[in-house]
mmCIF file of C-alpha atoms in Angstrom:
data_model
loop_
_atom_site.group_PDB
_atom_site.id
_atom_site.type_symbol
_atom_site.label_atom_id
_atom_site.label_comp_id
_atom_site.label_asym_id
_atom_site.label_seq_id
_atom_site.Cartn_x
_atom_site.Cartn_y
_atom_site.Cartn_z
ATOM 1 C CA MET A 159 -23.270 -2.023 11.244
ATOM 2 C CA ILE A 160 -21.648 1.364 11.374
ATOM 3 C CA ARG A 161 -23.573 3.587 9.001
ATOM 4 C CA LYS A 162 -23.844 6.854 10.907
ATOM 5 C CA PRO A 163 -22.915 9.978 8.980
ATOM 6 C CA LEU A 164 -19.453 11.261 9.745
ATOM 7 C CA ALA A 165 -18.867 14.935 10.313
ATOM 8 C CA LEU A 166 -15.308 14.571 9.077
ATOM 9 C CA ALA A 167 -16.490 13.744 5.551
ATOM 10 C CA CYS A 168 -17.857 17.261 5.289
ATOM 11 C CA ALA A 169 -15.710 19.079 7.849
ATOM 12 C CA ILE A 170 -15.202 22.132 5.681
ATOM 13 C CA ALA A 171 -14.889 25.573 7.186
ATOM 14 C CA ALA A 172 -16.699 28.441 5.547
ATOM 15 C CA ALA A 173 -13.766 30.890 5.521
ATOM 16 C CA PRO A 174 -12.692 31.639 1.938
ATOM 17 C CA ALA A 175 -9.110 31.349 0.781
ATOM 18 C CA ILE A 176 -7.254 34.632 1.073
ATOM 19 C CA ALA A 177 -4.183 33.545 -0.869
ATOM 20 C CA GLU A 178 -3.394 30.778 -3.297
ATOM 21 C CA THR A 179 -3.404 27.518 -1.368
ATOM 22 C CA PRO A 180 -0.525 25.046 -1.557
ATOM 23 C CA GLN A 181 -0.462 22.254 -4.093
ATOM 24 C CA VAL A 182 -0.276 19.015 -2.131
ATOM 25 C CA ALA A 183 0.616 15.500 -3.273
ATOM 26 C CA THR A 184 0.027 12.389 -1.176
ATOM 27 C CA ASP A 185 1.222 8.799 -1.456
ATOM 28 C CA ILE A 186 -1.745 6.479 -0.751
ATOM 29 C CA ALA A 187 -5.509 6.928 -0.664
ATOM 30 C CA PRO A 188 -5.941 6.861 3.154
ATOM 31 C CA ILE A 189 -3.380 9.661 3.524
ATOM 32 C CA HIS A 190 -4.997 11.524 0.633
ATOM 33 C CA SER A 191 -8.271 11.275 2.552
ATOM 34 C CA LEU A 192 -6.783 12.712 5.755
ATOM 35 C CA VAL A 193 -5.225 15.609 3.845
ATOM 36 C CA ALA A 194 -8.521 16.241 2.029
ATOM 37 C CA MET A 195 -10.295 16.481 5.387
ATOM 38 C CA VAL A 196 -7.886 19.171 6.548
ATOM 39 C CA MET A 197 -7.858 21.133 3.280
ATOM 40 C CA GLY A 198 -11.649 21.106 2.883
ATOM 41 C CA ASP A 199 -12.826 23.592 0.245
ATOM 42 C CA LEU A 200 -9.419 25.238 0.049
ATOM 43 C CA GLY A 201 -7.931 22.645 -2.308
ATOM 44 C CA THR A 202 -7.757 19.040 -3.435
ATOM 45 C CA PRO A 203 -4.568 16.993 -2.984
ATOM 46 C CA ASP A 204 -3.089 14.822 -5.733
ATOM 47 C CA LEU A 205 -2.910 11.047 -5.204
ATOM 48 C CA ILE A 206 0.294 9.314 -6.324
ATOM 49 C CA VAL A 207 -0.296 5.561 -5.820
ATOM 50 C CA THR A 208 -3.146 4.400 -8.029
ATOM 51 C CA PRO A 209 -6.008 2.735 -6.103
ATOM 52 C CA GLY A 210 -5.689 -1.038 -6.349
ATOM 53 C CA ALA A 211 -1.880 -1.015 -6.602
ATOM 54 C CA SER A 212 0.541 -2.112 -3.902
ATOM 55 C CA PRO A 213 2.487 0.820 -2.407
ATOM 56 C CA HIS A 214 5.359 -1.528 -1.554
ATOM 57 C CA THR A 215 6.214 -1.946 -5.235
ATOM 58 C CA TYR A 216 5.090 0.812 -7.543
ATOM 59 C CA ALA A 217 6.388 2.686 -10.577
ATOM 60 C CA LEU A 218 5.537 6.321 -11.106
ATOM 61 C CA ARG A 219 3.612 7.339 -14.189
ATOM 62 C CA PRO A 220 4.733 10.552 -15.880
ATOM 63 C CA SER A 221 1.628 12.410 -14.697
ATOM 64 C CA GLN A 222 2.317 11.378 -11.105
ATOM 65 C CA ALA A 223 5.948 12.425 -11.382
ATOM 66 C CA ARG A 224 4.771 15.830 -12.594
ATOM 67 C CA ALA A 225 2.369 16.112 -9.645
ATOM 68 C CA LEU A 226 5.298 15.539 -7.303
ATOM 69 C CA GLN A 227 7.457 18.090 -9.070
ATOM 70 C CA ASN A 228 4.680 20.697 -8.934
ATOM 71 C CA ALA A 229 3.844 20.095 -5.277
ATOM 72 C CA ASP A 230 4.460 22.663 -2.572
ATOM 73 C CA LEU A 231 3.995 19.887 -0.003
ATOM 74 C CA VAL A 232 4.244 16.096 -0.227
ATOM 75 C CA VAL A 233 2.558 14.135 2.562
ATOM 76 C CA TRP A 234 3.578 10.490 2.726
ATOM 77 C CA VAL A 235 3.793 7.687 5.255
ATOM 78 C CA GLY A 236 7.556 7.492 4.793
ATOM 79 C CA PRO A 237 10.262 5.379 3.158
ATOM 80 C CA GLU A 238 9.257 2.417 5.295
ATOM 81 C CA LEU A 239 6.189 2.001 3.068
ATOM 82 C CA THR A 240 7.297 3.525 -0.247
ATOM 83 C CA PRO A 241 11.114 3.506 -0.461
ATOM 84 C CA TRP A 242 10.914 4.136 -4.205
ATOM 85 C CA LEU A 243 9.489 7.582 -3.465
ATOM 86 C CA SER A 244 12.650 8.773 -1.692
ATOM 87 C CA LYS A 245 14.540 9.501 -4.904
ATOM 88 C CA PRO A 246 11.818 11.688 -6.530
ATOM 89 C CA LEU A 247 11.396 13.574 -3.255
ATOM 90 C CA ALA A 248 15.107 14.294 -3.119
ATOM 91 C CA SER A 249 14.777 16.167 -6.414
ATOM 92 C CA LEU A 250 11.980 18.481 -5.276
ATOM 93 C CA SER A 251 12.578 22.203 -5.528
ATOM 94 C CA ASP A 252 14.077 23.998 -2.552
ATOM 95 C CA SER A 253 10.758 25.719 -1.914
ATOM 96 C CA ALA A 254 8.837 22.428 -1.582
ATOM 97 C CA SER A 255 8.219 20.686 1.750
ATOM 98 C CA GLU A 256 7.596 17.085 2.723
ATOM 99 C CA LEU A 257 5.881 15.552 5.728
ATOM 100 C CA ALA A 258 6.838 11.945 6.501
ATOM 101 C CA LEU A 259 4.034 10.947 8.844
ATOM 102 C CA LEU A 260 5.889 8.159 10.635
ATOM 103 C CA LYS A 261 8.274 10.843 11.911
ATOM 104 C CA VAL A 262 5.530 12.767 13.709
ATOM 105 C CA ASP A 263 6.397 12.941 17.403
ATOM 106 C CA GLY A 264 4.596 10.878 20.020
ATOM 107 C CA LEU A 265 3.286 8.026 17.858
ATOM 108 C CA GLU A 266 2.901 4.510 19.223
ATOM 109 C CA LEU A 267 4.664 2.746 16.382
ATOM 110 C CA LEU A 268 5.015 -1.030 16.126
ATOM 111 C CA GLU A 269 7.860 -3.179 14.885
ATOM 112 C CA PHE A 270 7.441 -5.813 12.197
ATOM 113 C CA ARG A 271 6.389 -9.134 13.715
ATOM 114 C CA ASP A 272 6.563 -12.782 12.761
ATOM 115 C CA HIS A 273 3.943 -15.037 14.344
ATOM 116 C CA PHE A 274 5.876 -18.186 13.475
ATOM 117 C CA GLU A 275 9.229 -17.005 14.815
ATOM 118 C CA ARG A 276 7.650 -16.270 18.174
ATOM 119 C CA ALA A 277 5.771 -19.565 18.214
ATOM 120 C CA GLU A 278 9.031 -21.449 17.682
ATOM 121 C CA GLY A 279 10.653 -19.691 20.616
ATOM 122 C CA GLY A 280 12.747 -17.368 18.480
ATOM 123 C CA ALA A 281 13.348 -13.717 19.100
ATOM 124 C CA ASP A 282 10.146 -12.199 20.414
ATOM 125 C CA HIS A 283 9.770 -8.586 19.383
ATOM 126 C CA GLY A 284 6.846 -8.073 21.723
ATOM 127 C CA HIS A 285 4.238 -7.356 19.094
ATOM 128 C CA ASP A 286 1.198 -9.133 20.442
ATOM 129 C CA ASP A 287 1.415 -8.453 24.159
ATOM 130 C CA HIS A 288 -0.006 -4.963 23.567
ATOM 131 C CA ASP A 289 2.583 -3.289 25.725
ATOM 132 C CA HIS A 290 4.109 -1.052 23.088
ATOM 133 C CA GLU A 291 5.531 1.790 25.110
ATOM 134 C CA GLU A 292 9.018 0.522 24.379
ATOM 135 C CA HIS A 293 8.308 0.840 20.655
ATOM 136 C CA GLU A 294 7.593 4.541 20.621
ATOM 137 C CA HIS A 295 10.038 6.064 18.185
ATOM 138 C CA ASP A 296 9.188 9.753 18.578
ATOM 139 C CA GLY A 297 9.932 10.472 14.997
ATOM 140 C CA HIS A 298 13.062 8.362 14.537
ATOM 141 C CA ASP A 299 14.223 8.019 10.960
ATOM 142 C CA HIS A 300 13.942 4.452 9.688
ATOM 143 C CA ALA A 301 14.868 5.242 6.130
ATOM 144 C CA ASP A 302 17.714 2.750 6.348
ATOM 145 C CA HIS A 303 15.144 -0.051 6.316
ATOM 146 C CA ASP A 304 14.747 -0.264 2.550
ATOM 147 C CA HIS A 305 12.177 -2.582 1.063
ATOM 148 C CA ASP A 306 12.966 -1.708 -2.505
ATOM 149 C CA ASP A 307 14.194 -5.191 -3.316
ATOM 150 C CA HIS A 308 10.797 -6.849 -3.212
ATOM 151 C CA ASP A 309 9.525 -8.140 -6.486
ATOM 152 C CA HIS A 310 5.801 -8.795 -6.295
ATOM 153 C CA ASP A 311 4.768 -8.883 -9.910
ATOM 154 C CA ASP A 312 3.268 -12.310 -9.278
ATOM 155 C CA HIS A 313 1.093 -10.901 -6.505
ATOM 156 C CA ASP A 314 -0.249 -7.797 -8.198
ATOM 157 C CA HIS A 315 -3.651 -7.800 -9.871
ATOM 158 C CA ASP A 316 -3.618 -8.346 -13.603
ATOM 159 C CA ASP A 317 -5.145 -4.915 -14.019
ATOM 160 C CA HIS A 318 -2.066 -3.345 -12.449
ATOM 161 C CA ASP A 319 0.459 -3.876 -15.217
ATOM 162 C CA HIS A 320 3.823 -2.358 -14.477
ATOM 163 C CA ALA A 321 4.552 -2.324 -18.171
ATOM 164 C CA GLU A 322 2.058 0.525 -18.480
ATOM 165 C CA HIS A 323 4.190 2.776 -16.298
ATOM 166 C CA ASP A 324 7.093 4.980 -17.228
ATOM 167 C CA HIS A 325 9.974 3.214 -15.556
ATOM 168 C CA GLU A 326 12.354 6.073 -16.210
ATOM 169 C CA GLU A 327 11.033 7.550 -12.987
ATOM 170 C CA HIS A 328 11.789 4.380 -11.016
ATOM 171 C CA ASP A 329 15.326 3.351 -10.109
ATOM 172 C CA HIS A 330 15.420 -0.420 -10.379
ATOM 173 C CA ASP A 331 19.085 -0.544 -9.438
ATOM 174 C CA GLU A 332 17.980 -0.002 -5.859
ATOM 175 C CA HIS A 333 16.331 -3.425 -5.889
ATOM 176 C CA ALA A 334 19.742 -5.049 -5.806
ATOM 177 C CA GLU A 335 20.822 -3.372 -2.589
ATOM 178 C CA HIS A 336 19.573 -6.124 -0.258
ATOM 179 C CA ASP A 337 19.158 -9.867 -0.498
ATOM 180 C CA HIS A 338 15.755 -10.983 0.750
ATOM 181 C CA ALA A 339 16.197 -14.613 -0.102
ATOM 182 C CA GLU A 340 14.922 -17.012 2.516
ATOM 183 C CA GLY A 341 17.233 -16.901 5.491
ATOM 184 C CA GLY A 342 18.647 -13.485 4.590
ATOM 185 C CA HIS A 343 15.602 -11.366 5.493
ATOM 186 C CA HIS A 344 15.407 -10.180 9.086
ATOM 187 C CA HIS A 345 12.061 -8.330 8.950
ATOM 188 C CA GLU A 346 13.248 -5.672 11.381
ATOM 189 C CA GLY A 347 12.143 -2.076 11.568
ATOM 190 C CA THR A 348 8.950 -0.109 11.803
ATOM 191 C CA ASP A 349 5.735 -1.572 10.442
ATOM 192 C CA PRO A 350 4.488 1.282 8.220
ATOM 193 C CA HIS A 351 0.754 0.422 8.141
ATOM 194 C CA ALA A 352 0.089 2.894 10.953
ATOM 195 C CA TRP A 353 -2.910 4.578 9.306
ATOM 196 C CA LEU A 354 -5.008 1.575 10.390
ATOM 197 C CA ASP A 355 -4.886 2.892 13.969
ATOM 198 C CA PRO A 356 -7.379 5.789 14.091
ATOM 199 C CA GLU A 357 -5.613 7.333 17.067
ATOM 200 C CA ILE A 358 -2.461 7.669 14.988
ATOM 201 C CA ALA A 359 -4.533 9.097 12.142
ATOM 202 C CA ARG A 360 -5.887 11.719 14.513
ATOM 203 C CA ALA A 361 -2.353 12.767 15.441
ATOM 204 C CA TRP A 362 -1.564 13.037 11.741
ATOM 205 C CA LEU A 363 -4.512 15.376 11.169
ATOM 206 C CA ALA A 364 -2.970 17.878 13.551
ATOM 207 C CA ALA A 365 0.470 17.517 11.941
ATOM 208 C CA ILE A 366 -0.986 18.035 8.462
ATOM 209 C CA ALA A 367 -2.847 21.160 9.622
ATOM 210 C CA THR A 368 0.332 22.549 11.159
ATOM 211 C CA GLU A 369 2.335 21.948 7.989
ATOM 212 C CA LEU A 370 -0.307 23.531 5.771
ATOM 213 C CA ALA A 371 -0.584 26.530 8.089
ATOM 214 C CA GLU A 372 3.151 27.157 7.806
ATOM 215 C CA LEU A 373 2.879 27.223 4.021
ATOM 216 C CA ASP A 374 -0.415 29.117 3.959
ATOM 217 C CA PRO A 375 -0.728 31.226 7.130
ATOM 218 C CA ASP A 376 -3.711 33.168 5.769
ATOM 219 C CA ASN A 377 -5.774 29.980 6.028
ATOM 220 C CA ALA A 378 -4.225 28.578 9.202
ATOM 221 C CA GLU A 379 -7.460 28.923 11.157
ATOM 222 C CA THR A 380 -9.410 27.028 8.514
ATOM 223 C CA TYR A 381 -6.929 24.128 8.525
ATOM 224 C CA ALA A 382 -7.049 23.975 12.323
ATOM 225 C CA THR A 383 -10.847 24.034 12.373
ATOM 226 C CA ASN A 384 -11.117 21.287 9.764
ATOM 227 C CA ALA A 385 -8.570 19.120 11.576
ATOM 228 C CA ALA A 386 -10.381 19.543 14.891
ATOM 229 C CA SER A 387 -13.737 18.574 13.345
ATOM 230 C CA ALA A 388 -12.207 15.523 11.690
ATOM 231 C CA ASP A 389 -10.463 14.548 14.908
ATOM 232 C CA LYS A 390 -13.725 14.614 16.847
ATOM 233 C CA ALA A 391 -15.533 12.536 14.225
ATOM 234 C CA LEU A 392 -12.735 9.939 14.146
ATOM 235 C CA GLU A 393 -12.835 9.715 17.938
ATOM 236 C CA GLU A 394 -16.563 8.986 17.793
ATOM 237 C CA LEU A 395 -16.028 6.426 15.032
ATOM 238 C CA GLU A 396 -13.340 4.637 17.034
ATOM 239 C CA SER A 397 -15.663 4.451 20.047
ATOM 240 C CA ARG A 398 -18.439 2.854 17.993
ATOM 241 C CA MET A 399 -16.020 0.406 16.373
ATOM 242 C CA THR A 400 -14.584 -0.574 19.742
ATOM 243 C CA GLY A 401 -18.048 -1.541 20.964
ATOM 244 C CA GLN A 402 -18.746 -3.449 17.762
ATOM 245 C CA LEU A 403 -15.506 -5.443 17.796
ATOM 246 C CA GLU A 404 -15.494 -6.079 21.555
ATOM 247 C CA SER A 405 -18.678 -8.083 21.115
ATOM 248 C CA LEU A 406 -16.887 -10.651 18.954
ATOM 249 C CA GLY A 407 -14.994 -12.404 21.708
ATOM 250 C CA SER A 408 -12.047 -14.466 20.536
ATOM 251 C CA ILE A 409 -11.711 -15.303 16.822
ATOM 252 C CA GLU A 410 -8.779 -16.795 14.945
ATOM 253 C CA PHE A 411 -7.890 -15.766 11.426
ATOM 254 C CA VAL A 412 -4.917 -15.652 9.088
ATOM 255 C CA THR A 413 -3.959 -13.138 6.420
ATOM 256 C CA LEU A 414 -2.166 -13.124 3.112
ATOM 257 C CA HIS A 415 -0.041 -10.097 4.088
ATOM 258 C CA ASP A 416 0.636 -9.024 7.674
ATOM 259 C CA ALA A 417 -0.658 -5.493 7.184
ATOM 260 C CA PHE A 418 -3.219 -5.246 9.988
ATOM 261 C CA GLN A 419 -1.155 -5.176 13.174
ATOM 262 C CA TYR A 420 -2.126 -1.589 14.058
ATOM 263 C CA PHE A 421 -5.831 -2.290 13.615
ATOM 264 C CA GLU A 422 -5.529 -5.444 15.716
ATOM 265 C CA HIS A 423 -3.638 -3.595 18.444
ATOM 266 C CA ARG A 424 -6.139 -0.754 18.634
ATOM 267 C CA PHE A 425 -9.238 -2.968 18.718
ATOM 268 C CA ASP A 426 -7.795 -5.946 20.641
ATOM 269 C CA ILE A 427 -8.197 -8.626 17.999
ATOM 270 C CA HIS A 428 -5.405 -10.966 16.936
ATOM 271 C CA SER A 429 -4.408 -12.703 13.743
ATOM 272 C CA THR A 430 -2.531 -15.972 14.138
ATOM 273 C CA GLY A 431 -0.425 -16.053 10.985
ATOM 274 C CA ALA A 432 0.344 -14.477 7.616
ATOM 275 C CA VAL A 433 1.673 -15.864 4.357
ATOM 276 C CA SER A 434 3.990 -12.876 3.856
ATOM 277 C CA LEU A 435 5.432 -10.473 6.388
ATOM 278 C CA GLY A 436 4.417 -6.859 6.857
ATOM 279 C CA ASP A 437 6.892 -5.624 4.261
ATOM 280 C CA ALA A 438 5.193 -7.888 1.670
ATOM 281 C CA ALA A 439 8.384 -9.888 1.047
ATOM 282 C CA ASP A 440 7.793 -13.089 -0.904
ATOM 283 C CA PRO A 441 7.614 -16.091 1.457
ATOM 284 C CA GLY A 442 10.094 -18.935 1.133
ATOM 285 C CA PRO A 443 9.347 -22.671 1.375
ATOM 286 C CA ALA A 444 9.970 -22.820 5.130
ATOM 287 C CA ARG A 445 7.471 -20.050 5.821
ATOM 288 C CA LEU A 446 4.861 -21.630 3.556
ATOM 289 C CA LYS A 447 5.298 -24.907 5.437
ATOM 290 C CA GLN A 448 4.732 -23.126 8.766
ATOM 291 C CA PHE A 449 1.650 -21.394 7.448
ATOM 292 C CA ARG A 450 0.202 -24.627 6.114
ATOM 293 C CA GLU A 451 0.762 -26.284 9.506
ATOM 294 C CA LYS A 452 -1.127 -23.420 11.182
ATOM 295 C CA VAL A 453 -4.018 -23.824 8.763
ATOM 296 C CA THR A 454 -4.285 -27.606 9.113
ATOM 297 C CA ALA A 455 -4.176 -27.376 12.921
ATOM 298 C CA GLY A 456 -7.786 -26.166 12.771
ATOM 299 C CA GLY A 457 -9.707 -23.548 14.711
ATOM 300 C CA LEU A 458 -9.583 -20.775 12.102
ATOM 301 C CA SER A 459 -12.709 -18.726 11.447
ATOM 302 C CA CYS A 460 -11.555 -17.366 8.095
ATOM 303 C CA ALA A 461 -8.666 -15.949 6.094
ATOM 304 C CA PHE A 462 -8.221 -12.432 4.724
ATOM 305 C CA ALA A 463 -6.808 -11.406 1.361
ATOM 306 C CA GLU A 464 -6.308 -7.886 -0.052
ATOM 307 C CA PRO A 465 -7.521 -6.480 -3.383
ATOM 308 C CA GLN A 466 -4.045 -5.540 -4.594
ATOM 309 C CA PHE A 467 -2.554 -9.034 -4.191
ATOM 310 C CA ASP A 468 -3.165 -12.216 -6.162
ATOM 311 C CA THR A 469 -4.920 -14.802 -3.962
ATOM 312 C CA ARG A 470 -3.641 -17.951 -5.705
ATOM 313 C CA LEU A 471 -0.974 -18.612 -3.091
ATOM 314 C CA LEU A 472 -3.452 -18.207 -0.247
ATOM 315 C CA ASP A 473 -5.919 -20.457 -2.087
ATOM 316 C CA ALA A 474 -3.235 -23.139 -2.325
ATOM 317 C CA MET A 475 -2.362 -22.849 1.370
ATOM 318 C CA LEU A 476 -6.020 -23.240 2.368
ATOM 319 C CA ASP A 477 -6.810 -26.034 -0.094
ATOM 320 C CA GLY A 478 -9.077 -28.694 1.349
ATOM 321 C CA GLN A 479 -9.621 -26.936 4.685
ATOM 322 C CA GLY A 480 -13.014 -25.335 4.038
ATOM 323 C CA ILE A 481 -11.820 -21.943 5.269
ATOM 324 C CA GLU A 482 -13.562 -18.974 3.695
ATOM 325 C CA ILE A 483 -11.411 -16.209 2.218
ATOM 326 C CA LYS A 484 -12.712 -12.696 2.767
ATOM 327 C CA THR A 485 -11.211 -9.399 1.629
ATOM 328 C CA LEU A 486 -9.833 -6.691 3.875
ATOM 329 C CA ASP A 487 -8.933 -3.497 2.047
ATOM 330 C CA PRO A 488 -6.412 -1.436 4.062
ATOM 331 C CA LEU A 489 -5.956 1.011 1.182
ATOM 332 C CA GLY A 490 -9.606 1.637 0.334
ATOM 333 C CA SER A 491 -8.989 0.428 -3.220
ATOM 334 C CA ALA A 492 -12.670 0.177 -4.109
ATOM 335 C CA LEU A 493 -13.653 3.474 -2.500
ATOM 336 C CA GLN A 494 -13.870 6.915 -4.042
ATOM 337 C CA PRO A 495 -10.805 8.962 -3.068
ATOM 338 C CA GLY A 496 -11.659 11.934 -0.903
ATOM 339 C CA PRO A 497 -12.389 12.934 2.700
ATOM 340 C CA ALA A 498 -14.948 10.151 3.232
ATOM 341 C CA LEU A 499 -12.591 7.338 2.179
ATOM 342 C CA TYR A 500 -10.688 6.910 5.428
ATOM 343 C CA PRO A 501 -13.686 6.449 7.757
ATOM 344 C CA GLN A 502 -15.379 4.207 5.179
ATOM 345 C CA LEU A 503 -12.218 2.094 5.006
ATOM 346 C CA LEU A 504 -12.255 1.532 8.783
ATOM 347 C CA GLU A 505 -15.984 0.806 8.800
ATOM 348 C CA GLU A 506 -15.719 -1.786 6.049
ATOM 349 C CA MET A 507 -12.787 -3.511 7.756
ATOM 350 C CA ALA A 508 -14.744 -3.780 10.994
ATOM 351 C CA GLU A 509 -17.805 -5.144 9.234
ATOM 352 C CA THR A 510 -15.739 -7.714 7.340
ATOM 353 C CA ILE A 511 -14.140 -8.960 10.550
ATOM 354 C CA VAL A 512 -17.565 -9.198 12.185
ATOM 355 C CA SER A 513 -18.777 -11.248 9.223
ATOM 356 C CA CYS A 514 -15.792 -13.565 9.698
ATOM 357 C CA ALA A 515 -16.754 -14.176 13.301
ATOM 358 C CA LYS A 516 -20.341 -14.952 12.320
ATOM 359 C CA SER A 517 -19.526 -17.225 9.376
#
C-alpha cells in the first residue's frame, strides 16, 4: 500500500505575494489539483466540473460561468475532453488567458482505441503495443474532434441531475453536429485522459508554472519552486507505483468506459475490453454483443466501473459470470479537491487494481 506522505501536497514556498495573484479556473479536479500544487499559498483555483459529474457531458451552473468570466487564466485539458467549454472560453475578455494542456509540446499522447476492432482484424491504431512515438502530437490542435453529441443522461448518477443546471450557458445545438449512431462513429482522435500518466502530469506542472509566471512575474520564482517540488514528489510516487504494479504479473480486466489507457501504458497493465469507448459514446448492440462474448470467454479477474456512470449496463453484461465489479475513480470524485487529490487519485487506482489481482 502506498501511504507515504507526499511533498507535493504541501509544496508551498514561503515567499509572500508581491502583487495580486491571478484568478485561475480549471476544468476537472485532477487539473485543479495540479494547479493548486503550483499556486501554493499564493491562491486557490476555481473548479468548474463538479466532482462526481462526467466531464464529457456537463452543463455549466451560473456560478461556474461567472468563475470563468472572472478568470485571468483558464487551465483545461482541452476540447477533446470538454468540447462544451469551448464556447464560454471564446467569450473570455481579451486580457484573459487559457492553457489547453493537451497542446503542451512534447507529450506522448495516445489515440482512441477499440479492443474489439483490433481483435477482429480491423484497423489497428497501435494502442497496445506500447510503441507510441508515432503518436506524439507536439501540441497539435484536435479541436475538430467534437464529442458534444453524446447524450449520457442514462449513465450519470442520479445525484447529478442536469435539470439543476442553468442550460442557458450550454449550447445544445452543438449536439446535432455529428451522428454517433452505431456504424457512424469512427472513434478517431486524441484520447484526452492524459492526466492518468504521471509523467504527462509532471510536464503540465512546468507548463502551468510558466503560464502563471507570465501573468504574475513578481511570483515567478515561487511558481517554479512549487512546480519543481511537486515534480520530484510525483517522480517518487511513480517509482513506488511501478514497483507495486510490476509485482502483479498478468491480469485481465474489463471496464465500463475506456478511460484508463494512459495509466495502463505507463504501468504496463492491459485491459481487454470496454463497454463504451474512450469518448464515452453510448455503445450499440453490436458492441454490446462483442463485450458479452469477451466476458463469457472467461479468464477475467474483475471489471471496473466509475463513480460518475450508472453501472446497470455493466451489471447486465456481467450477469451470471461471477465477476466482481470494482470502482476506479479517474477524476477523484470522492476526494477533497486540492493539492493532495492528484497523488491520492493515483494511489487509490493502483490499490484497486492490486485488489483485483488478489481477488
